[in-house]
Amino acid sequence: LEELVSLQRQRLAEGGGSSLFRDAIDWSLSEPDLPWVPAFLADEIQRLGGLSTEGIFRAPGDTDAVNRARTQLELWDPAGCRGQLADACVAASLLKLWYRELPEPLIPQSVYSRALEAANSPDEAAALLKLLPPLNRLVVDHLLLFLRQFLGDPAVARATKMDAAGLAVVMAPSLLRCPSADPRVAFDCARREADFVRALLLHGAGANGTPVQDEPAEVSAAPVSAPECGDRIEGILAIKNDLPEIDEEEDSDPTTPAAE
């Protein structure tokens, strides 16, 4: 994140061809420390009708369109990327992909266990954000404020069929990354990760007591593809039935890998 923001500042300060970048990302002139990619994609999701798109963030965008748009982002060409965003689901898939491909998760591994412990305590979950590096905190706050737009209006929640619990499940892998390679551990942690993100959505900084949609939304018929969406929990569910039975007397700490 630091390298991206540093390069972003440099390009915004340059003349010549970089003016195309400045013109397309005019918001960054007032938010120079916010990485341009997630802010740009959040704006595009809204422009493309994401607030009324059924299954937004859950239904995958067209794979070819996502890859073409991603190429334009890597070229620092927001205008070219905009031309490849066929619909809000493409932009939403690309946003999730960007977060999940960060070298380090937004919630650092150093506080991962504390995040799981705070999953059922809204106050602790909100307090944990204060422990994040300043840039991580800025990006997390921006993401949470953006996602709350899908929860504050019951009409939006009815249209998207996404409540706080649904958003938390699909967006948790964008914030947290289980350090264990054991699928049994990851499966249990995925539930607690989603609980933590739900607590942030409902009670984190910036919520300001605004009523949000927290009732189970009607399940969308939109198809879900784990490889395309990158939703780790879906992949774990797919292999759960192939796992061996776990002795109930084993250590139940979900952050400790099972013995070989």
PDB file of C-alpha atoms in Angstrom:
ATOM      1  CA  LEU A   1       0.000   0.000   0.000  1.00  0.00           C
ATOM      2  CA  GLU A   2       2.778   2.436   0.884  1.00  0.00           C
ATOM      3  CA  GLU A   3       4.529   1.884  -2.457  1.00  0.00           C
ATOM      4  CA  LEU A   4       1.283   2.352  -4.367  1.00  0.00           C
ATOM      5  CA  VAL A   5       0.455   5.609  -2.600  1.00  0.00           C
ATOM      6  CA  SER A   6       4.003   6.895  -3.112  1.00  0.00           C
ATOM      7  CA  LEU A   7       3.834   6.183  -6.862  1.00  0.00           C
ATOM      8  CA  GLN A   8       0.339   7.661  -6.970  1.00  0.00           C
ATOM      9  CA  ARG A   9       1.568  10.925  -5.466  1.00  0.00           C
ATOM     10  CA  GLN A  10       4.393  11.021  -7.989  1.00  0.00           C
ATOM     11  CA  ARG A  11       2.062  10.537 -10.950  1.00  0.00           C
ATOM     12  CA  LEU A  12      -0.384  13.129  -9.683  1.00  0.00           C
ATOM     13  CA  ALA A  13       2.457  15.631  -9.431  1.00  0.00           C
ATOM     14  CA  GLU A  14       3.802  14.921 -12.912  1.00  0.00           C
ATOM     15  CA  GLY A  15       2.816  16.720 -16.074  1.00  0.00           C
ATOM     16  CA  GLY A  16       2.546  15.418 -19.621  1.00  0.00           C
ATOM     17  CA  GLY A  17       0.734  12.150 -20.180  1.00  0.00           C
ATOM     18  CA  SER A  18      -0.018  11.746 -16.493  1.00  0.00           C
ATOM     19  CA  SER A  19      -2.649  14.469 -16.825  1.00  0.00           C
ATOM     20  CA  LEU A  20      -5.014  11.774 -18.166  1.00  0.00           C
ATOM     21  CA  PHE A  21      -4.621   9.954 -14.887  1.00  0.00           C
ATOM     22  CA  ARG A  22      -5.204  13.133 -12.870  1.00  0.00           C
ATOM     23  CA  ASP A  23      -8.318  14.004 -14.870  1.00  0.00           C
ATOM     24  CA  ALA A  24      -9.822  10.530 -14.421  1.00  0.00           C
ATOM     25  CA  ILE A  25      -9.044  10.427 -10.690  1.00  0.00           C
ATOM     26  CA  ASP A  26     -10.010  13.958  -9.716  1.00  0.00           C
ATOM     27  CA  TRP A  27     -11.198  12.805  -6.269  1.00  0.00           C
ATOM     28  CA  SER A  28      -7.596  11.905  -5.336  1.00  0.00           C
ATOM     29  CA  LEU A  29      -6.568  15.538  -5.350  1.00  0.00           C
ATOM     30  CA  SER A  30      -8.387  15.826  -2.023  1.00  0.00           C
ATOM     31  CA  GLU A  31      -7.561  12.252  -0.874  1.00  0.00           C
ATOM     32  CA  PRO A  32      -3.905  11.843  -1.877  1.00  0.00           C
ATOM     33  CA  ASP A  33      -3.236   9.115   0.690  1.00  0.00           C
ATOM     34  CA  LEU A  34      -6.112   6.853  -0.368  1.00  0.00           C
ATOM     35  CA  PRO A  35      -5.064   4.274  -2.991  1.00  0.00           C
ATOM     36  CA  TRP A  36      -6.844   5.197  -6.203  1.00  0.00           C
ATOM     37  CA  VAL A  37      -7.891   1.688  -7.284  1.00  0.00           C
ATOM     38  CA  PRO A  38     -10.427   0.842  -4.523  1.00  0.00           C
ATOM     39  CA  ALA A  39     -11.821   4.382  -4.522  1.00  0.00           C
ATOM     40  CA  PHE A  40     -12.171   4.359  -8.309  1.00  0.00           C
ATOM     41  CA  LEU A  41     -13.868   0.944  -8.330  1.00  0.00           C
ATOM     42  CA  ALA A  42     -16.225   1.935  -5.505  1.00  0.00           C
ATOM     43  CA  ASP A  43     -17.311   4.940  -7.586  1.00  0.00           C
ATOM     44  CA  GLU A  44     -17.769   2.703 -10.634  1.00  0.00           C
ATOM     45  CA  ILE A  45     -19.891   0.188  -8.729  1.00  0.00           C
ATOM     46  CA  GLN A  46     -22.261   3.005  -7.819  1.00  0.00           C
ATOM     47  CA  ARG A  47     -22.198   4.491 -11.327  1.00  0.00           C
ATOM     48  CA  LEU A  48     -23.105   1.123 -12.822  1.00  0.00           C
ATOM     49  CA  GLY A  49     -26.101   0.657 -10.549  1.00  0.00           C
ATOM     50  CA  GLY A  50     -24.562  -1.543  -7.888  1.00  0.00           C
ATOM     51  CA  LEU A  51     -27.014  -0.241  -5.305  1.00  0.00           C
ATOM     52  CA  SER A  52     -29.812  -1.920  -7.233  1.00  0.00           C
ATOM     53  CA  THR A  53     -27.979  -5.005  -8.570  1.00  0.00           C
ATOM     54  CA  GLU A  54     -29.212  -8.307  -7.159  1.00  0.00           C
ATOM     55  CA  GLY A  55     -26.421 -10.362  -5.630  1.00  0.00           C
ATOM     56  CA  ILE A  56     -23.838  -7.550  -5.833  1.00  0.00           C
ATOM     57  CA  PHE A  57     -20.461  -8.767  -4.474  1.00  0.00           C
ATOM     58  CA  ARG A  58     -21.834 -12.331  -4.417  1.00  0.00           C
ATOM     59  CA  ALA A  59     -22.603 -12.885  -8.100  1.00  0.00           C
ATOM     60  CA  PRO A  60     -19.368 -13.048 -10.145  1.00  0.00           C
ATOM     61  CA  GLY A  61     -18.625 -10.640 -12.953  1.00  0.00           C
ATOM     62  CA  ASP A  62     -17.771 -11.912 -16.426  1.00  0.00           C
ATOM     63  CA  THR A  63     -14.263 -13.387 -16.204  1.00  0.00           C
ATOM     64  CA  ASP A  64     -13.019 -11.983 -19.507  1.00  0.00           C
ATOM     65  CA  ALA A  65     -14.312  -8.504 -18.677  1.00  0.00           C
ATOM     66  CA  VAL A  66     -12.688  -8.650 -15.230  1.00  0.00           C
ATOM     67  CA  ASN A  67      -9.340  -9.621 -16.756  1.00  0.00           C
ATOM     68  CA  ARG A  68      -9.503  -6.889 -19.396  1.00  0.00           C
ATOM     69  CA  ALA A  69     -10.385  -4.250 -16.810  1.00  0.00           C
ATOM     70  CA  ARG A  70      -7.644  -5.520 -14.524  1.00  0.00           C
ATOM     71  CA  THR A  71      -5.091  -5.081 -17.291  1.00  0.00           C
ATOM     72  CA  GLN A  72      -6.089  -1.428 -17.646  1.00  0.00           C
ATOM     73  CA  LEU A  73      -5.748  -0.893 -13.905  1.00  0.00           C
ATOM     74  CA  GLU A  74      -2.230  -2.308 -14.027  1.00  0.00           C
ATOM     75  CA  LEU A  75      -1.458   0.236 -16.760  1.00  0.00           C
ATOM     76  CA  TRP A  76      -2.760   3.052 -14.541  1.00  0.00           C
ATOM     77  CA  ASP A  77      -5.463   3.734 -17.114  1.00  0.00           C
ATOM     78  CA  PRO A  78      -8.744   4.355 -15.266  1.00  0.00           C
ATOM     79  CA  ALA A  79     -10.479   5.578 -18.425  1.00  0.00           C
ATOM     80  CA  GLY A  80      -9.533   2.366 -20.237  1.00  0.00           C
ATOM     81  CA  CYS A  81     -10.669   0.315 -17.250  1.00  0.00           C
ATOM     82  CA  ARG A  82     -14.019   2.114 -17.209  1.00  0.00           C
ATOM     83  CA  GLY A  83     -14.557   1.073 -20.805  1.00  0.00           C
ATOM     84  CA  GLN A  84     -14.217  -2.600 -19.827  1.00  0.00           C
ATOM     85  CA  LEU A  85     -16.609  -2.505 -16.875  1.00  0.00           C
ATOM     86  CA  ALA A  86     -19.709  -4.000 -18.450  1.00  0.00           C
ATOM     87  CA  ASP A  87     -21.759  -3.954 -15.254  1.00  0.00           C
ATOM     88  CA  ALA A  88     -21.533  -3.475 -11.511  1.00  0.00           C
ATOM     89  CA  CYS A  89     -20.680  -7.142 -10.881  1.00  0.00           C
ATOM     90  CA  VAL A  90     -17.520  -6.829 -12.978  1.00  0.00           C
ATOM     91  CA  ALA A  91     -16.422  -3.819 -10.925  1.00  0.00           C
ATOM     92  CA  ALA A  92     -17.336  -5.575  -7.659  1.00  0.00           C
ATOM     93  CA  SER A  93     -15.382  -8.709  -8.609  1.00  0.00           C
ATOM     94  CA  LEU A  94     -12.382  -6.577  -9.513  1.00  0.00           C
ATOM     95  CA  LEU A  95     -12.599  -4.698  -6.206  1.00  0.00           C
ATOM     96  CA  LYS A  96     -12.577  -7.949  -4.219  1.00  0.00           C
ATOM     97  CA  LEU A  97      -9.713  -9.260  -6.339  1.00  0.00           C
ATOM     98  CA  TRP A  98      -7.624  -6.140  -5.708  1.00  0.00           C
ATOM     99  CA  TYR A  99      -8.003  -6.423  -1.938  1.00  0.00           C
ATOM    100  CA  ARG A 100      -7.301 -10.148  -1.864  1.00  0.00           C
ATOM    101  CA  GLU A 101      -4.135  -9.845  -3.933  1.00  0.00           C
ATOM    102  CA  LEU A 102      -2.494  -7.321  -1.609  1.00  0.00           C
ATOM    103  CA  PRO A 103       0.842  -8.735  -0.372  1.00  0.00           C
ATOM    104  CA  GLU A 104      -0.379  -8.265   3.194  1.00  0.00           C
ATOM    105  CA  PRO A 105      -4.023  -8.267   4.341  1.00  0.00           C
ATOM    106  CA  LEU A 106      -5.579  -5.016   5.507  1.00  0.00           C
ATOM    107  CA  ILE A 107      -6.007  -6.542   8.977  1.00  0.00           C
ATOM    108  CA  PRO A 108      -2.380  -7.548   9.700  1.00  0.00           C
ATOM    109  CA  GLN A 109      -1.554 -11.066  10.830  1.00  0.00           C
ATOM    110  CA  SER A 110      -0.201  -9.570  14.062  1.00  0.00           C
ATOM    111  CA  VAL A 111      -3.781  -8.815  15.179  1.00  0.00           C
ATOM    112  CA  TYR A 112      -5.578 -11.643  13.372  1.00  0.00           C
ATOM    113  CA  SER A 113      -6.201 -13.725  16.503  1.00  0.00           C
ATOM    114  CA  ARG A 114      -7.488 -10.668  18.346  1.00  0.00           C
ATOM    115  CA  ALA A 115      -9.873  -9.987  15.470  1.00  0.00           C
ATOM    116  CA  LEU A 116     -11.362 -13.466  15.811  1.00  0.00           C
ATOM    117  CA  GLU A 117     -11.704 -13.004  19.557  1.00  0.00           C
ATOM    118  CA  ALA A 118     -13.519  -9.699  18.956  1.00  0.00           C
ATOM    119  CA  ALA A 119     -15.952 -11.236  16.457  1.00  0.00           C
ATOM    120  CA  ASN A 120     -18.818 -11.263  18.952  1.00  0.00           C
ATOM    121  CA  SER A 121     -17.912  -8.010  20.698  1.00  0.00           C
ATOM    122  CA  PRO A 122     -18.730  -4.918  18.600  1.00  0.00           C
ATOM    123  CA  ASP A 123     -16.832  -2.628  20.962  1.00  0.00           C
ATOM    124  CA  GLU A 124     -13.681  -4.748  20.805  1.00  0.00           C
ATOM    125  CA  ALA A 125     -13.955  -5.067  17.031  1.00  0.00           C
ATOM    126  CA  ALA A 126     -14.200  -1.302  16.619  1.00  0.00           C
ATOM    127  CA  ALA A 127     -11.343  -0.715  19.079  1.00  0.00           C
ATOM    128  CA  LEU A 128      -9.093  -3.118  17.179  1.00  0.00           C
ATOM    129  CA  LEU A 129      -9.134  -0.812  14.157  1.00  0.00           C
ATOM    130  CA  LYS A 130      -7.182   1.708  16.206  1.00  0.00           C
ATOM    131  CA  LEU A 131      -4.269  -0.738  16.248  1.00  0.00           C
ATOM    132  CA  LEU A 132      -3.929  -0.753  12.460  1.00  0.00           C
ATOM    133  CA  PRO A 133      -1.215   1.170  10.627  1.00  0.00           C
ATOM    134  CA  PRO A 134      -2.592   4.593   9.555  1.00  0.00           C
ATOM    135  CA  LEU A 135      -2.781   3.718   5.849  1.00  0.00           C
ATOM    136  CA  ASN A 136      -4.492   0.387   6.534  1.00  0.00           C
ATOM    137  CA  ARG A 137      -6.973   2.172   8.780  1.00  0.00           C
ATOM    138  CA  LEU A 138      -7.716   4.728   6.060  1.00  0.00           C
ATOM    139  CA  VAL A 139      -8.405   2.016   3.480  1.00  0.00           C
ATOM    140  CA  VAL A 140     -10.501  -0.100   5.869  1.00  0.00           C
ATOM    141  CA  ASP A 141     -12.587   2.913   6.907  1.00  0.00           C
ATOM    142  CA  HIS A 142     -13.188   3.792   3.248  1.00  0.00           C
ATOM    143  CA  LEU A 143     -14.314   0.239   2.469  1.00  0.00           C
ATOM    144  CA  LEU A 144     -16.659   0.085   5.462  1.00  0.00           C
ATOM    145  CA  LEU A 145     -18.235   3.446   4.654  1.00  0.00           C
ATOM    146  CA  PHE A 146     -18.764   2.305   1.076  1.00  0.00           C
ATOM    147  CA  LEU A 147     -20.338  -1.012   2.076  1.00  0.00           C
ATOM    148  CA  ARG A 148     -22.689   0.684   4.528  1.00  0.00           C
ATOM    149  CA  GLN A 149     -24.371   2.383   1.588  1.00  0.00           C
ATOM    150  CA  PHE A 150     -25.848  -1.045   0.789  1.00  0.00           C
ATOM    151  CA  LEU A 151     -27.285  -1.348   4.298  1.00  0.00           C
ATOM    152  CA  GLY A 152     -28.680   2.046   5.236  1.00  0.00           C
ATOM    153  CA  ASP A 153     -31.704   1.979   2.927  1.00  0.00           C
ATOM    154  CA  PRO A 154     -34.116  -0.984   3.185  1.00  0.00           C
ATOM    155  CA  ALA A 155     -35.022  -0.494  -0.485  1.00  0.00           C
ATOM    156  CA  VAL A 156     -31.380  -1.038  -1.462  1.00  0.00           C
ATOM    157  CA  ALA A 157     -31.134  -4.191   0.653  1.00  0.00           C
ATOM    158  CA  ARG A 158     -34.331  -5.539  -0.932  1.00  0.00           C
ATOM    159  CA  ALA A 159     -32.999  -4.862  -4.431  1.00  0.00           C
ATOM    160  CA  THR A 160     -29.531  -6.341  -3.851  1.00  0.00           C
ATOM    161  CA  LYS A 161     -30.718  -9.101  -1.504  1.00  0.00           C
ATOM    162  CA  MET A 162     -27.559  -8.450   0.522  1.00  0.00           C
ATOM    163  CA  ASP A 163     -27.787  -7.762   4.254  1.00  0.00           C
ATOM    164  CA  ALA A 164     -24.959  -7.176   6.734  1.00  0.00           C
ATOM    165  CA  ALA A 165     -24.388 -10.899   7.218  1.00  0.00           C
ATOM    166  CA  GLY A 166     -24.233 -11.556   3.467  1.00  0.00           C
ATOM    167  CA  LEU A 167     -21.833  -8.692   2.829  1.00  0.00           C
ATOM    168  CA  ALA A 168     -19.650  -9.824   5.722  1.00  0.00           C
ATOM    169  CA  VAL A 169     -19.301 -13.350   4.308  1.00  0.00           C
ATOM    170  CA  VAL A 170     -18.204 -12.235   0.833  1.00  0.00           C
ATOM    171  CA  MET A 171     -16.028  -9.313   1.973  1.00  0.00           C
ATOM    172  CA  ALA A 172     -14.255 -10.900   4.952  1.00  0.00           C
ATOM    173  CA  PRO A 173     -11.498 -12.391   2.739  1.00  0.00           C
ATOM    174  CA  SER A 174     -10.797  -8.831   1.527  1.00  0.00           C
ATOM    175  CA  LEU A 175      -9.864  -7.798   5.069  1.00  0.00           C
ATOM    176  CA  LEU A 176      -8.521 -10.893   6.795  1.00  0.00           C
ATOM    177  CA  ARG A 177      -6.355 -13.820   5.761  1.00  0.00           C
ATOM    178  CA  CYS A 178      -6.213 -17.031   7.781  1.00  0.00           C
ATOM    179  CA  PRO A 179      -2.540 -17.883   8.452  1.00  0.00           C
ATOM    180  CA  SER A 180      -3.183 -21.631   8.516  1.00  0.00           C
ATOM    181  CA  ALA A 181      -3.082 -23.818   5.402  1.00  0.00           C
ATOM    182  CA  ASP A 182      -5.216 -26.468   7.132  1.00  0.00           C
ATOM    183  CA  PRO A 183      -8.683 -26.348   5.467  1.00  0.00           C
ATOM    184  CA  ARG A 184     -10.367 -27.416   8.693  1.00  0.00           C
ATOM    185  CA  VAL A 185      -8.856 -24.453  10.522  1.00  0.00           C
ATOM    186  CA  ALA A 186      -9.670 -22.086   7.655  1.00  0.00           C
ATOM    187  CA  PHE A 187     -13.269 -23.300   7.577  1.00  0.00           C
ATOM    188  CA  ASP A 188     -13.833 -22.520  11.243  1.00  0.00           C
ATOM    189  CA  CYS A 189     -11.983 -19.205  11.024  1.00  0.00           C
ATOM    190  CA  ALA A 190     -14.024 -18.116   7.996  1.00  0.00           C
ATOM    191  CA  ARG A 191     -17.180 -18.011  10.108  1.00  0.00           C
ATOM    192  CA  ARG A 192     -15.491 -15.914  12.783  1.00  0.00           C
ATOM    193  CA  GLU A 193     -13.922 -13.629  10.191  1.00  0.00           C
ATOM    194  CA  ALA A 194     -17.376 -12.933   8.790  1.00  0.00           C
ATOM    195  CA  ASP A 195     -18.701 -12.232  12.297  1.00  0.00           C
ATOM    196  CA  PHE A 196     -15.876  -9.741  12.839  1.00  0.00           C
ATOM    197  CA  VAL A 197     -16.581  -7.902   9.577  1.00  0.00           C
ATOM    198  CA  ARG A 198     -20.303  -7.858  10.344  1.00  0.00           C
ATOM    199  CA  ALA A 199     -19.536  -6.252  13.704  1.00  0.00           C
ATOM    200  CA  LEU A 200     -17.463  -3.582  11.944  1.00  0.00           C
ATOM    201  CA  LEU A 201     -20.213  -2.895   9.422  1.00  0.00           C
ATOM    202  CA  LEU A 202     -22.830  -2.470  12.116  1.00  0.00           C
ATOM    203  CA  HIS A 203     -20.829  -0.865  14.897  1.00  0.00           C
ATOM    204  CA  GLY A 204     -17.411   0.242  13.611  1.00  0.00           C
ATOM    205  CA  ALA A 205     -16.151   3.801  13.262  1.00  0.00           C
ATOM    206  CA  GLY A 206     -18.378   5.787  10.940  1.00  0.00           C
ATOM    207  CA  ALA A 207     -21.548   3.815  11.638  1.00  0.00           C
ATOM    208  CA  ASN A 208     -22.871   6.791  13.634  1.00  0.00           C
ATOM    209  CA  GLY A 209     -25.896   4.840  14.736  1.00  0.00           C
ATOM    210  CA  THR A 210     -27.339   4.837  11.228  1.00  0.00           C
ATOM    211  CA  PRO A 211     -29.952   2.056  10.909  1.00  0.00           C
ATOM    212  CA  VAL A 212     -28.733  -0.688   8.610  1.00  0.00           C
ATOM    213  CA  GLN A 213     -30.259  -3.782   7.057  1.00  0.00           C
ATOM    214  CA  ASP A 214     -29.323  -6.655   9.337  1.00  0.00           C
ATOM    215  CA  GLU A 215     -32.231  -8.989   8.650  1.00  0.00           C
ATOM    216  CA  PRO A 216     -31.540 -12.067   6.503  1.00  0.00           C
ATOM    217  CA  ALA A 217     -32.062 -11.045   2.913  1.00  0.00           C
ATOM    218  CA  GLU A 218     -33.904 -13.268   0.461  1.00  0.00           C
ATOM    219  CA  VAL A 219     -31.408 -15.605  -1.160  1.00  0.00           C
ATOM    220  CA  SER A 220     -30.621 -14.586  -4.704  1.00  0.00           C
ATOM    221  CA  ALA A 221     -30.880 -17.036  -7.550  1.00  0.00           C
ATOM    222  CA  ALA A 222     -27.768 -15.506  -9.107  1.00  0.00           C
ATOM    223  CA  PRO A 223     -25.100 -18.175  -9.701  1.00  0.00           C
ATOM    224  CA  VAL A 224     -22.034 -18.159  -7.481  1.00  0.00           C
ATOM    225  CA  SER A 225     -18.665 -19.361  -8.700  1.00  0.00           C
ATOM    226  CA  ALA A 226     -15.984 -19.713  -6.036  1.00  0.00           C
ATOM    227  CA  PRO A 227     -13.035 -19.631  -8.488  1.00  0.00           C
ATOM    228  CA  GLU A 228     -14.331 -16.484 -10.151  1.00  0.00           C
ATOM    229  CA  CYS A 229     -15.461 -14.713  -6.989  1.00  0.00           C
ATOM    230  CA  GLY A 230     -12.486 -15.859  -4.972  1.00  0.00           C
ATOM    231  CA  ASP A 231     -14.674 -16.425  -1.917  1.00  0.00           C
ATOM    232  CA  ARG A 232     -12.555 -18.644   0.266  1.00  0.00           C
ATOM    233  CA  ILE A 233     -15.488 -19.844   2.288  1.00  0.00           C
ATOM    234  CA  GLU A 234     -17.204 -21.250  -0.810  1.00  0.00           C
ATOM    235  CA  GLY A 235     -14.088 -23.221  -1.693  1.00  0.00           C
ATOM    236  CA  ILE A 236     -13.841 -24.561   1.817  1.00  0.00           C
ATOM    237  CA  LEU A 237     -17.484 -25.631   1.800  1.00  0.00           C
ATOM    238  CA  ALA A 238     -16.858 -27.547  -1.423  1.00  0.00           C
ATOM    239  CA  ILE A 239     -14.199 -29.750   0.168  1.00  0.00           C
ATOM    240  CA  LYS A 240     -15.692 -30.025   3.641  1.00  0.00           C
ATOM    241  CA  ASN A 241     -17.364 -33.362   2.966  1.00  0.00           C
ATOM    242  CA  ASP A 242     -14.043 -34.941   1.952  1.00  0.00           C
ATOM    243  CA  LEU A 243     -12.339 -34.162   5.249  1.00  0.00           C
ATOM    244  CA  PRO A 244     -11.731 -36.917   7.840  1.00  0.00           C
ATOM    245  CA  GLU A 245     -13.696 -36.894  11.055  1.00  0.00           C
ATOM    246  CA  ILE A 246     -12.073 -34.814  13.811  1.00  0.00           C
ATOM    247  CA  ASP A 247     -11.744 -36.244  17.296  1.00  0.00           C
ATOM    248  CA  GLU A 248     -13.902 -34.122  19.577  1.00  0.00           C
ATOM    249  CA  GLU A 249     -11.242 -34.341  22.308  1.00  0.00           C
ATOM    250  CA  GLU A 250      -8.629 -32.612  20.152  1.00  0.00           C
ATOM    251  CA  ASP A 251      -7.561 -29.047  20.893  1.00  0.00           C
ATOM    252  CA  SER A 252     -10.481 -26.854  19.848  1.00  0.00           C
ATOM    253  CA  ASP A 253      -8.422 -23.675  19.314  1.00  0.00           C
ATOM    254  CA  PRO A 254      -9.265 -22.780  15.677  1.00  0.00           C
ATOM    255  CA  THR A 255      -6.008 -20.899  15.190  1.00  0.00           C
ATOM    256  CA  THR A 256      -3.888 -23.987  16.041  1.00  0.00           C
ATOM    257  CA  PRO A 257      -3.353 -26.386  13.092  1.00  0.00           C
ATOM    258  CA  ALA A 258      -4.431 -29.960  13.773  1.00  0.00           C
ATOM    259  CA  ALA A 259      -1.689 -32.471  14.473  1.00  0.00           C
ATOM    260  CA  GLU A 260      -0.551 -34.610  11.576  1.00  0.00           C
TER     261      GLU A 260
END
